[in-house]
Coordinates of C-alpha atoms in Angstrom, one line a residue:
Chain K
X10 CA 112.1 45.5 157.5
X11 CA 111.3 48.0 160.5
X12 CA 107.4 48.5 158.9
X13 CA 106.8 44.6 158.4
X14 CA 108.3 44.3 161.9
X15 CA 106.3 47.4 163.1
X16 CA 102.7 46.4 160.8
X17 CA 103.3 42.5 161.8
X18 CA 103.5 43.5 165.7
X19 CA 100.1 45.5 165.3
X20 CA 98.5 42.5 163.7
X21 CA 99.2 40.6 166.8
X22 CA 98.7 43.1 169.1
X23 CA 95.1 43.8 167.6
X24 CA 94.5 40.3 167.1
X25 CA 95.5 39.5 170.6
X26 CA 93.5 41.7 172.6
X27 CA 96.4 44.2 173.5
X28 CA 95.0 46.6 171.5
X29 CA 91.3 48.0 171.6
X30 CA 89.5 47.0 168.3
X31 CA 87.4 50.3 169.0
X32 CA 90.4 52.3 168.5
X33 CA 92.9 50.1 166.3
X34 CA 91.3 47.5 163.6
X35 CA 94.3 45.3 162.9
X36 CA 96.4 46.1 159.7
X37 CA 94.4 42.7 157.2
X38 CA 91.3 44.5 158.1
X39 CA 93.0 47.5 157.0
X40 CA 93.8 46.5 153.7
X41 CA 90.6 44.8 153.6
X42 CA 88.6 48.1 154.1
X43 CA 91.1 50.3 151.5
X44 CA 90.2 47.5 148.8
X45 CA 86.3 47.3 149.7
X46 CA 87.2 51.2 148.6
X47 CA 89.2 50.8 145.2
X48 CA 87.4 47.4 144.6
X49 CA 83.9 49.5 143.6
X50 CA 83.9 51.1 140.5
X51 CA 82.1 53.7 142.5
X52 CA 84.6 54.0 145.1
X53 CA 87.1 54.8 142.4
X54 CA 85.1 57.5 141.0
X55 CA 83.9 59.7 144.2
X56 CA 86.9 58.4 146.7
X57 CA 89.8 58.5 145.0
X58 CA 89.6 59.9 141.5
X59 CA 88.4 63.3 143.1
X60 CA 91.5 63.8 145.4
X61 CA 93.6 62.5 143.3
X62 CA 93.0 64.8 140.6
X63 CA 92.5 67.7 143.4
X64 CA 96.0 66.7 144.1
X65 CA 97.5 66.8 140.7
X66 CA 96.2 70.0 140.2
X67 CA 97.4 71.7 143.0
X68 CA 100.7 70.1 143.0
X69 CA 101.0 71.8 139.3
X70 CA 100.1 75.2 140.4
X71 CA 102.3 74.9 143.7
X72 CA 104.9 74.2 141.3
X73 CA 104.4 76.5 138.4
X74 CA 103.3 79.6 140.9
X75 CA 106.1 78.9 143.5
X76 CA 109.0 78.7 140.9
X77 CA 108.1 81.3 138.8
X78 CA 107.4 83.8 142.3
X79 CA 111.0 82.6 142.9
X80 CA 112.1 83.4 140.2
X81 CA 110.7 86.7 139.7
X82 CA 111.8 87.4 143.3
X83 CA 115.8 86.4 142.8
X84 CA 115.5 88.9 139.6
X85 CA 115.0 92.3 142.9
X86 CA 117.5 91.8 146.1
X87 CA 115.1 94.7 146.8
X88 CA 111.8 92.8 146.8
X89 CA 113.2 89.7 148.0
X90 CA 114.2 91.2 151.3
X91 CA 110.7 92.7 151.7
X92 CA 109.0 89.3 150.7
X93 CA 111.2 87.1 152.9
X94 CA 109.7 87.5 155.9
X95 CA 106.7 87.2 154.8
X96 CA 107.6 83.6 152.9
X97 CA 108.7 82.5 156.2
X98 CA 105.7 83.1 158.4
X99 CA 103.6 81.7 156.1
X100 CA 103.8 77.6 156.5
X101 CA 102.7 78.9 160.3
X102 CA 99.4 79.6 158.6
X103 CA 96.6 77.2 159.3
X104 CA 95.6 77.2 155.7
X105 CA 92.6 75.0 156.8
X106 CA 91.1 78.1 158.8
X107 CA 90.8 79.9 155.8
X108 CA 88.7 76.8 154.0
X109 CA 85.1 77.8 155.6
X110 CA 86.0 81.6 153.6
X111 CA 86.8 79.7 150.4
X112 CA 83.8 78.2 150.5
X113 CA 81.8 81.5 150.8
X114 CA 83.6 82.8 148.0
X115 CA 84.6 79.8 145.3
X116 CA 81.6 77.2 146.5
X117 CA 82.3 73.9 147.9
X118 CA 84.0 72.6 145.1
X119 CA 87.0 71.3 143.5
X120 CA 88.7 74.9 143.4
X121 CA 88.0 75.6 147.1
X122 CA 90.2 72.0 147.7
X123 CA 92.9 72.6 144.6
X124 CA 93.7 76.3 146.7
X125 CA 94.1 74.5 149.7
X126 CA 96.3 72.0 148.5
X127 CA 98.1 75.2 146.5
X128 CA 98.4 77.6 149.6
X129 CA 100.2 74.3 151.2
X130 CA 102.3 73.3 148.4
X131 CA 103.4 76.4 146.6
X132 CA 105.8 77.8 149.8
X133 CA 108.4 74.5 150.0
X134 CA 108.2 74.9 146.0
X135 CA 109.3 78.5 146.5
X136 CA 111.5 78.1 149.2
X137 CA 113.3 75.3 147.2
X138 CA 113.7 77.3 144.4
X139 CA 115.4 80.2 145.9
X140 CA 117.7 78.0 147.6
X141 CA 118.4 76.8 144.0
X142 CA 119.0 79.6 142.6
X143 CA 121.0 80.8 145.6
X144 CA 123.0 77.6 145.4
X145 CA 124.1 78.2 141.8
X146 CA 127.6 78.2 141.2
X147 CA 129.1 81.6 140.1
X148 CA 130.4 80.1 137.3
X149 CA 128.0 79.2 135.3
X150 CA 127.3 83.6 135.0
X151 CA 130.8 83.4 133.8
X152 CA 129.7 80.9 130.8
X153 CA 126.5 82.6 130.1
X154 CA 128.7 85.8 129.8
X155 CA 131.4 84.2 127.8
X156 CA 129.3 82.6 125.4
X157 CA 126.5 85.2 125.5
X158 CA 123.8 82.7 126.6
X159 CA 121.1 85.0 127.7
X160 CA 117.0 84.9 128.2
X161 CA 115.0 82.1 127.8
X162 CA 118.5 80.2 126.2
X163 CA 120.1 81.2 129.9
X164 CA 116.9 79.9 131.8
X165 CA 116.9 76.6 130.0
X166 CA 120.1 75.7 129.4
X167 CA 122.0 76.7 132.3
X168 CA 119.6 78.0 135.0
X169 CA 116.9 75.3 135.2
X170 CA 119.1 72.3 135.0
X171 CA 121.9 73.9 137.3
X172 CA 118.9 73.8 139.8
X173 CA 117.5 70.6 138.9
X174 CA 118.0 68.9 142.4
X175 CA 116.4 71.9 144.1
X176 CA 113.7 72.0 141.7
X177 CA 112.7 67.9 142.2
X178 CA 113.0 68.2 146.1
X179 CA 110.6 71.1 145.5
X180 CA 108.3 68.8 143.4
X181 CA 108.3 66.1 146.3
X182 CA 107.4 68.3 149.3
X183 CA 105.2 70.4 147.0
X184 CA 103.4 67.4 146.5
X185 CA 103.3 66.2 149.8
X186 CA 101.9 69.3 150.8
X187 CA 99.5 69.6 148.5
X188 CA 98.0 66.4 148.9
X189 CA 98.2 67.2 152.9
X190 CA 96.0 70.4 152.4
X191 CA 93.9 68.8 149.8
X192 CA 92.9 66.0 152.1
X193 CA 92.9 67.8 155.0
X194 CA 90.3 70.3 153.3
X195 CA 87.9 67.1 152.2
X196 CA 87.9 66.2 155.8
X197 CA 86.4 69.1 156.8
X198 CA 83.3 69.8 154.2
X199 CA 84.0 68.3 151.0
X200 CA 81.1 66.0 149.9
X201 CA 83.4 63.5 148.0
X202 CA 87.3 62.2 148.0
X203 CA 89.4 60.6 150.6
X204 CA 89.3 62.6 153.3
X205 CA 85.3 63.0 153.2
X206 CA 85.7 59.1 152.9
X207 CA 88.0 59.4 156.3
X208 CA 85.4 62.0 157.7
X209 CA 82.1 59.9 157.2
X210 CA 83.3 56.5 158.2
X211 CA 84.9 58.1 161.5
X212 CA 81.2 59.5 161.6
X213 CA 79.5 56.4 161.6
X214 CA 82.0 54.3 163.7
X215 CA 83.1 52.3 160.6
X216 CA 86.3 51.8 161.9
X217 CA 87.9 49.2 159.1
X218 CA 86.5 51.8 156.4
X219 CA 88.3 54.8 157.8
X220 CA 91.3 53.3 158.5
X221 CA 91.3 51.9 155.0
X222 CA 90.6 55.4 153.7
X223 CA 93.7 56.6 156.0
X224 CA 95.7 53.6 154.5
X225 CA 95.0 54.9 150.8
X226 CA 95.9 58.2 151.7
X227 CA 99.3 57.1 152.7
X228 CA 99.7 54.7 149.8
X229 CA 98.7 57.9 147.7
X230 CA 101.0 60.1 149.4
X231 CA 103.5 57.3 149.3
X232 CA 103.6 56.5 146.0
X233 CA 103.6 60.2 144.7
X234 CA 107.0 60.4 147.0
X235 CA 108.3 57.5 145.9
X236 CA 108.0 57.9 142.3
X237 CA 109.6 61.6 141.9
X238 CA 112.4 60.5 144.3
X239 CA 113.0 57.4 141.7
X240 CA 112.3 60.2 138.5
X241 CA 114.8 62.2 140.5
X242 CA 117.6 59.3 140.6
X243 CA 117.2 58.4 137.0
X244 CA 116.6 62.6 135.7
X245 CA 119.8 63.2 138.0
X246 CA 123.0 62.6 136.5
X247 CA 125.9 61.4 138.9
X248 CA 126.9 64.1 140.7
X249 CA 124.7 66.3 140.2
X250 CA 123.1 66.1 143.7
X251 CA 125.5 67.8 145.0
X252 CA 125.8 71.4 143.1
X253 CA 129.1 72.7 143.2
X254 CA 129.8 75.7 145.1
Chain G
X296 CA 132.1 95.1 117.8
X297 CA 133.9 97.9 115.6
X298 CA 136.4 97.2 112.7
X299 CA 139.7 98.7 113.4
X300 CA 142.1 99.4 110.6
X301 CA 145.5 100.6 110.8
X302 CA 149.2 98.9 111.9
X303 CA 147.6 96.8 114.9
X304 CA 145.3 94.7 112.9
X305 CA 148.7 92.9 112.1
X306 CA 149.1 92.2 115.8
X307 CA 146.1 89.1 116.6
X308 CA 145.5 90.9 120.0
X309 CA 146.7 94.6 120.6
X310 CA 145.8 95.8 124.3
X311 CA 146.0 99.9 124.0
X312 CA 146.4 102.1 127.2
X313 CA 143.5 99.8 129.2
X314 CA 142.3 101.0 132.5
X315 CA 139.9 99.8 134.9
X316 CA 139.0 101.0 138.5
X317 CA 136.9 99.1 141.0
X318 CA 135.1 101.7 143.1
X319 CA 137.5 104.4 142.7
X320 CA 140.7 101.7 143.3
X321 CA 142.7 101.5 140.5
X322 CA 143.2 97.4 139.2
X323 CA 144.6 98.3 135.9
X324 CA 146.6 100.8 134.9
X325 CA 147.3 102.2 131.4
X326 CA 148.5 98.8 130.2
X327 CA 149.5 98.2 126.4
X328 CA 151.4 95.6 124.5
X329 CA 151.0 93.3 121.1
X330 CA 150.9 89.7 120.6
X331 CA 151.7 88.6 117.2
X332 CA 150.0 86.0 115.4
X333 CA 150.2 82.0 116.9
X334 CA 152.2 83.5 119.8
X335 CA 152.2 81.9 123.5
X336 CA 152.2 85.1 125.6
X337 CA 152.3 84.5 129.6
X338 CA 151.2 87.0 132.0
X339 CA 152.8 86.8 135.9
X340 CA 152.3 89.4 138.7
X341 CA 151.6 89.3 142.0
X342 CA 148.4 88.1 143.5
X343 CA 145.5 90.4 143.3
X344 CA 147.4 92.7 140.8
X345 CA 144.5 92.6 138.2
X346 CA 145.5 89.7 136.1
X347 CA 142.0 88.5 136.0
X348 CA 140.5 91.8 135.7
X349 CA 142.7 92.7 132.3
X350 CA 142.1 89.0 131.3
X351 CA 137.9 89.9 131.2
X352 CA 138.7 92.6 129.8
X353 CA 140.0 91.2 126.6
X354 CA 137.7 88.4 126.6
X355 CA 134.8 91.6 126.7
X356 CA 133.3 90.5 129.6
X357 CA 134.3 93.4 131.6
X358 CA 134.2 96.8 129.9
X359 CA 137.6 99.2 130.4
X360 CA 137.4 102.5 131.7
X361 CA 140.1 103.9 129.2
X362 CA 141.8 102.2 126.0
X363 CA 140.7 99.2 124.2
X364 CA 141.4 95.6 123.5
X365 CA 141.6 95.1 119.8
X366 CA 141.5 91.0 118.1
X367 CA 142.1 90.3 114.4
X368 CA 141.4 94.0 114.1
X369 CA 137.8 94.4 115.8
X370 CA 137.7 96.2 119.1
X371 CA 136.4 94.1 121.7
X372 CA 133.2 95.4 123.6
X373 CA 131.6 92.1 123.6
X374 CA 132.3 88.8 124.0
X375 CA 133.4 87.8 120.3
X376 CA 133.7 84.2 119.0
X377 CA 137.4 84.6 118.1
X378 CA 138.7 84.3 121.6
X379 CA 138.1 81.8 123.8
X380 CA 138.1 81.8 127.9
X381 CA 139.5 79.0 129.9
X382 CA 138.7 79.4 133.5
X383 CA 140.3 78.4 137.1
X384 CA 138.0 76.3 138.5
X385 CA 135.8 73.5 137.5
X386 CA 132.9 74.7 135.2
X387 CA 131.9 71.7 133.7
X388 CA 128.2 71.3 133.8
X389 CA 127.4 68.3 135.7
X390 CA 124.1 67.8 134.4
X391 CA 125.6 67.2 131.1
X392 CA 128.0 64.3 129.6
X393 CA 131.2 65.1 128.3
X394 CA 130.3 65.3 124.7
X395 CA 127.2 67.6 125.3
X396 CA 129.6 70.1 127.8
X397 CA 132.0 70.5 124.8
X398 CA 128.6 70.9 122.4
X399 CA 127.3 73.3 124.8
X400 CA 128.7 77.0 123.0
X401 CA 127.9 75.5 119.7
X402 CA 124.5 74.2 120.9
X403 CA 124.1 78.0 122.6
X404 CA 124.9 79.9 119.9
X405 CA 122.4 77.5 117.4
X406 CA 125.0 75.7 115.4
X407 CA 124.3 73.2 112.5
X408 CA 124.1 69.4 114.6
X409 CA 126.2 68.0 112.0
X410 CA 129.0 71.1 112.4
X411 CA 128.6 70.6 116.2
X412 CA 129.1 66.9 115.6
X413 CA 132.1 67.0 113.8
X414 CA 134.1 70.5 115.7
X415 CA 133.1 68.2 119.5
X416 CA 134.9 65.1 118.1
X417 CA 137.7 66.8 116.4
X418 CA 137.9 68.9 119.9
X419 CA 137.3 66.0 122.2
X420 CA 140.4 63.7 120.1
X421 CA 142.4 66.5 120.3
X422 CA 142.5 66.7 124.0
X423 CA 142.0 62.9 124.1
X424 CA 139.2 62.4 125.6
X425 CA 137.1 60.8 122.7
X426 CA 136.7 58.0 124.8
X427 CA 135.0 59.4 127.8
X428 CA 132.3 61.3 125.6
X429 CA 129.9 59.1 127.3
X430 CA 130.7 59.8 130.7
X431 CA 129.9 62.6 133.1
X432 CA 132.5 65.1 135.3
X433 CA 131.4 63.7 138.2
X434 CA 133.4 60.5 136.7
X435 CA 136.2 62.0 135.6
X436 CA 139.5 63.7 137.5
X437 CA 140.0 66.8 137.9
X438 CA 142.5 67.2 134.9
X439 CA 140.5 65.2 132.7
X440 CA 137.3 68.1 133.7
X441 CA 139.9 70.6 133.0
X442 CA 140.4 69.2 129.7
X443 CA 137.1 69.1 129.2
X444 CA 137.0 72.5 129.7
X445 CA 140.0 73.2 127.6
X446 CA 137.6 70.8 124.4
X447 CA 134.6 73.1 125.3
X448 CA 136.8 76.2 124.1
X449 CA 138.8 74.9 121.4
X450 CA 135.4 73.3 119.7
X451 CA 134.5 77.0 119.3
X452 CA 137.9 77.1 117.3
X453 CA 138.8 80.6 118.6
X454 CA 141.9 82.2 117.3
X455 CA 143.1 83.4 120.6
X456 CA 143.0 81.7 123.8
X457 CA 142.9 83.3 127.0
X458 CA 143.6 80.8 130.0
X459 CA 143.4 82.3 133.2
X460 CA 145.0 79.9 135.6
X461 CA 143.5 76.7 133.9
X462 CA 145.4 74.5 135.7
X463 CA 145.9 76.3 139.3
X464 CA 144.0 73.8 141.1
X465 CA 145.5 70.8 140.0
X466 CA 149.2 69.1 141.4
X467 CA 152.1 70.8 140.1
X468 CA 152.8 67.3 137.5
X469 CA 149.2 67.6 136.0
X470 CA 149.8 70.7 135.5
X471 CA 152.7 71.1 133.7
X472 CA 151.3 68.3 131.3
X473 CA 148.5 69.8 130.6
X474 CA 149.8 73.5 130.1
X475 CA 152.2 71.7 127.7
X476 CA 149.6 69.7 126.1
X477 CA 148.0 73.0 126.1
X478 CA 150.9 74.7 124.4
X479 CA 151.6 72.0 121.9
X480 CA 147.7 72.2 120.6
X481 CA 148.1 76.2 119.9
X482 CA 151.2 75.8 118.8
X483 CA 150.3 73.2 115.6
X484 CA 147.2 75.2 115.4
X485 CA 148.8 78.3 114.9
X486 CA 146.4 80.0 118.1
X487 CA 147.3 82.5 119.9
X488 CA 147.8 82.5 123.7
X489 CA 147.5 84.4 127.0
X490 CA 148.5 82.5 130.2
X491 CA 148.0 83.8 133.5
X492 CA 149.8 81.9 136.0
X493 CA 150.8 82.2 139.1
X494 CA 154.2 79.7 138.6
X495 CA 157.4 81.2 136.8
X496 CA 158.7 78.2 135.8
X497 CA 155.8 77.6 134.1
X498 CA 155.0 80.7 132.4
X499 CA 158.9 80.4 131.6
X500 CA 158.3 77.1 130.2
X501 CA 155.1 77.3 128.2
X502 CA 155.4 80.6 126.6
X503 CA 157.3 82.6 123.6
X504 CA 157.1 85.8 125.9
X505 CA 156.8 86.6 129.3
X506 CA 155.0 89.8 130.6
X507 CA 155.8 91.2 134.2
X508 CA 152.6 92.7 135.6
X509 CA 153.4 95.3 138.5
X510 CA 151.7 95.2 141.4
X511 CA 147.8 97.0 141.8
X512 CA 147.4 98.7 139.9
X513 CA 149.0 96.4 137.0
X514 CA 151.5 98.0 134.6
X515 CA 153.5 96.2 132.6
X516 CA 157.3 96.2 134.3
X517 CA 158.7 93.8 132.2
X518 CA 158.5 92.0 128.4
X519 CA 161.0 89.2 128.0
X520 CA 161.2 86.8 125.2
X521 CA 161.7 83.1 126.5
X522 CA 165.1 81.6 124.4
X523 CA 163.7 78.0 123.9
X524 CA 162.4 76.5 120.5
X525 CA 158.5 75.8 119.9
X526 CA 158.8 72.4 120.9
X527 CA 158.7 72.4 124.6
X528 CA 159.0 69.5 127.1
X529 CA 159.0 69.2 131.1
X530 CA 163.1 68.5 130.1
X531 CA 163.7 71.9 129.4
X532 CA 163.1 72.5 132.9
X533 CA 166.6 72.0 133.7
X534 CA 167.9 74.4 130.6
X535 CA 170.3 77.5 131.8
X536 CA 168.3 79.7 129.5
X537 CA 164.8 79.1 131.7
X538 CA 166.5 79.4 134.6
X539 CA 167.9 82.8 133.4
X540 CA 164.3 84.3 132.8
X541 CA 162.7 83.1 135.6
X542 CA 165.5 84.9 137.6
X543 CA 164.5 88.1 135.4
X544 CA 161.1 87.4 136.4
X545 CA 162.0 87.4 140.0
X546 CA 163.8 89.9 139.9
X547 CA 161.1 92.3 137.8
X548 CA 159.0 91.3 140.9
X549 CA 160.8 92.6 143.5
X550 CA 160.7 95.9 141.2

């Protein structure tokens, strides 16, 4: 109710005249430039098909890298200690620094985006999981000790799904992330995808374009959020939110 | 696992001369009684005394330093599917439905689906909770996870039970139903049973035998056999003959 409020008030503003239509195109014009962007088959294919996939495959190896570094690193209090500080410094990395030296060295392709969008995405993965595991309750060692559930058996029966919550909150920012850097990384050199769509209407003062590329970018983002949260509701049984201590 | 032979394989748990030390501290010291076959054994001592400790111990998921636990003539070393451990606290899985917590030893230890089907509805009737199969903990009260709990071990059909403080955290009326409920299941199954509780009356109440732990380390200070007949109800509270052993207990206690 807030957003219709918020977009409806921005309609009129721009409409009105109390907003500069150099800075602010109003929210129809919006929507009109995100669809003159989906509505071409060729817009599909070099705007959104390209970060979207860039996205999908960084969000995988955020998720696959980040929960198998945690769980490598719950296995050594040792190494753990020694890699903590280091885990939290590094979301105060500008990834995006680093994307001029991935071109030099992977090309200005797809991987130089997907690591982008990994570096992002794979430290709220990590840092979820560890909180997972940390958050486990003691006694599920007592059943895997009891009933001798051990290796793979331990990690897929008891481990994983005691951890479940932390490990779909982890999927959701990961995601997030990833699409952040992702974009963030097309806006700066990438000669395809959202944010090069962004980048080269800003470029050329095509305001309703860019802000219809911004508008897709959000929808993206949006829906990717949306739909684990809803994945996470139904996976979730009652309860289970909150892990027992 | 190692077969034992001898006189104690006609005892269904024989705990010889067990010690155990935590950092050079003593918890358990030199302990050693039988329990016969389908007996309801209860074990009281003061807090901290290494109840728990000698509990693990002859579950085998603690290792002694001295003696050994032997069940239906097999030392204990390892967790063995003849005994099964009923816990304190809540360990339901919440991520799972009633049904599939009581499958889940089965289901771990790669049972036949149709024997898992049939030994989690023969468990889940017995504690009477058929009904609620579909349901999750998170649904249920606390008694009813508990007996979830208590499902979960008998679908492993273990000759001895070993319950340490199942019901601790619930009212004092739950549980004393339940630890009868409890009782009345081993005692038509012919199971064996080792209570720890921390309540007198109700180790009076519930078991065939009561055995005073000392304080750490834990030594046994007293063995006394509970007058009442298998059949037990929350009436018997009243009887002069409980009343008499929990006053030995006390006064074993103070010892």
């Amino acid at each position: 109710m807030l957003l219709v409020a918020a977009v409806a008030a921005l309609e009129v503003g721009c409409r009105v005249g109390l907003i500069d239509p150099q800075i602010v195109v109003p929210p129809t014009q919006m929507v009109r430039g995100a669809w003159e962007i989906v509505g071409r088959g060729e817009g599909w294919r070099t705007v959104i098909l390209p970060s979207a996939t860039a996205i999908l495959v960084a969000t995988c190896f955020s998720v696959l890298i980040g929960t198998c570094c945690a769980l490598a690193l719950s296995r050594s209090r040792m190494i753990r200690s020694a890699c903590e500080p280091y885990i939290v410094v590094l979301p105060a990395i500008p990834v995006f620094a680093l994307y001029p030296v991935f071109i030099a060295v992977l090309g200005q392709g797809v991987v130089s985006l997907v690591l982008t969008g990994v570096l992002l995405g794979v430290v709220p993965m990590l840092t979820q999981v560890l909180a997972g595991l940390d958050s486990l309750p003691a006694y599920l060692d007592k059943l895997a000790r009891v009933y001798e559930v051990r290796g793979l058996s331990r990690l897929t029966r008891l481990t994983l799904p005691g951890m479940a919550p932390a490990l779909l909150t982890g999927l959701r920012l990961s995601s997030a992330y990833s699409a952040i850097g992702v974009i963030a990384a097309e806006l700066i050199l990438s000669p395809r995808g959202l944010g090069h769509a962004i980048h080269s209407a800003y470029e050329s003062f095509d305001l309703t374009r860019m802000y219809g590329a911004i508008l897709l970018v959000l929808a993206l983002i949006g829906s990717m959020y949306v739909g684990i949260a809803m994945v996470q509701r139904r996976v979730l049984a009652p309860g289970h939110m909150e892990v027992r201590a | 696992m190692t077969q034992v032979s001898g006189a104690i394989d006609r005892a269904a748990v024989s705990v010889r001369a067990v010690s155990k030390a935590y950092g050079g501290v003593p918890a358990v010291d030199g302990i050693s009684f039988e329990l016969a076959p389908g007996s309801f054994v209860a074990l009281v001592g003061p807090s901290g005394c290494g109840k728990s400790s000698l509990l693990e111990i002859m579950a085998g998921i603690r290792g002694a330093d001295r003696g050994e636990v032997v069940v239906g003539g097999r030392r204990v070393d390892r967790p063995i599917r003849s005994v099964g451990v009923m816990f304190q606290e809540d360990t339901t899985l919440p991520w799972r439905t009633v049904y599939r917590n009581v499958a889940f030893p089965l289901e771990a230890s790669r049972r036949d689906r149709h024997e898992i089907a049939a030994k989690v509805e023969a468990a889940l009737r017995m504690v009477d909770l058929w009904e609620h199969r579909t349901m999750h903990p998170a649904a249920l009260s606390g008694g009813m996870r508990q007996r979830v709990s208590l499902a979960r071990v008998l679908a492993t059909d273990p000759s001895v039970l070993l319950l340490d403080e199942p019901f601790g955290a619930l009212d004092e009326q739950l549980r004393l139903r339940l630890g009868l409920e409890v009782q009345r299941i081993c005692r038509e199954q012919g199971r064996t049973a080792v209570l720890i509780t921390h309540s007198i009356q109700e180790a009076v109440l519930l078991a065939d035998r009561v055995l005073v732990l000392s304080g750490r380390p834990a030594t046994v200070v007293q063995d006394l056999e509970v007058p009442l007949p298998d059949h037990r109800s929350a009436d018997q509270l009243g009887d002069p003959r409980v009343a008499q052993v929990v006053a030995k207990v006390w006064a074993s206690l103070a010892y």
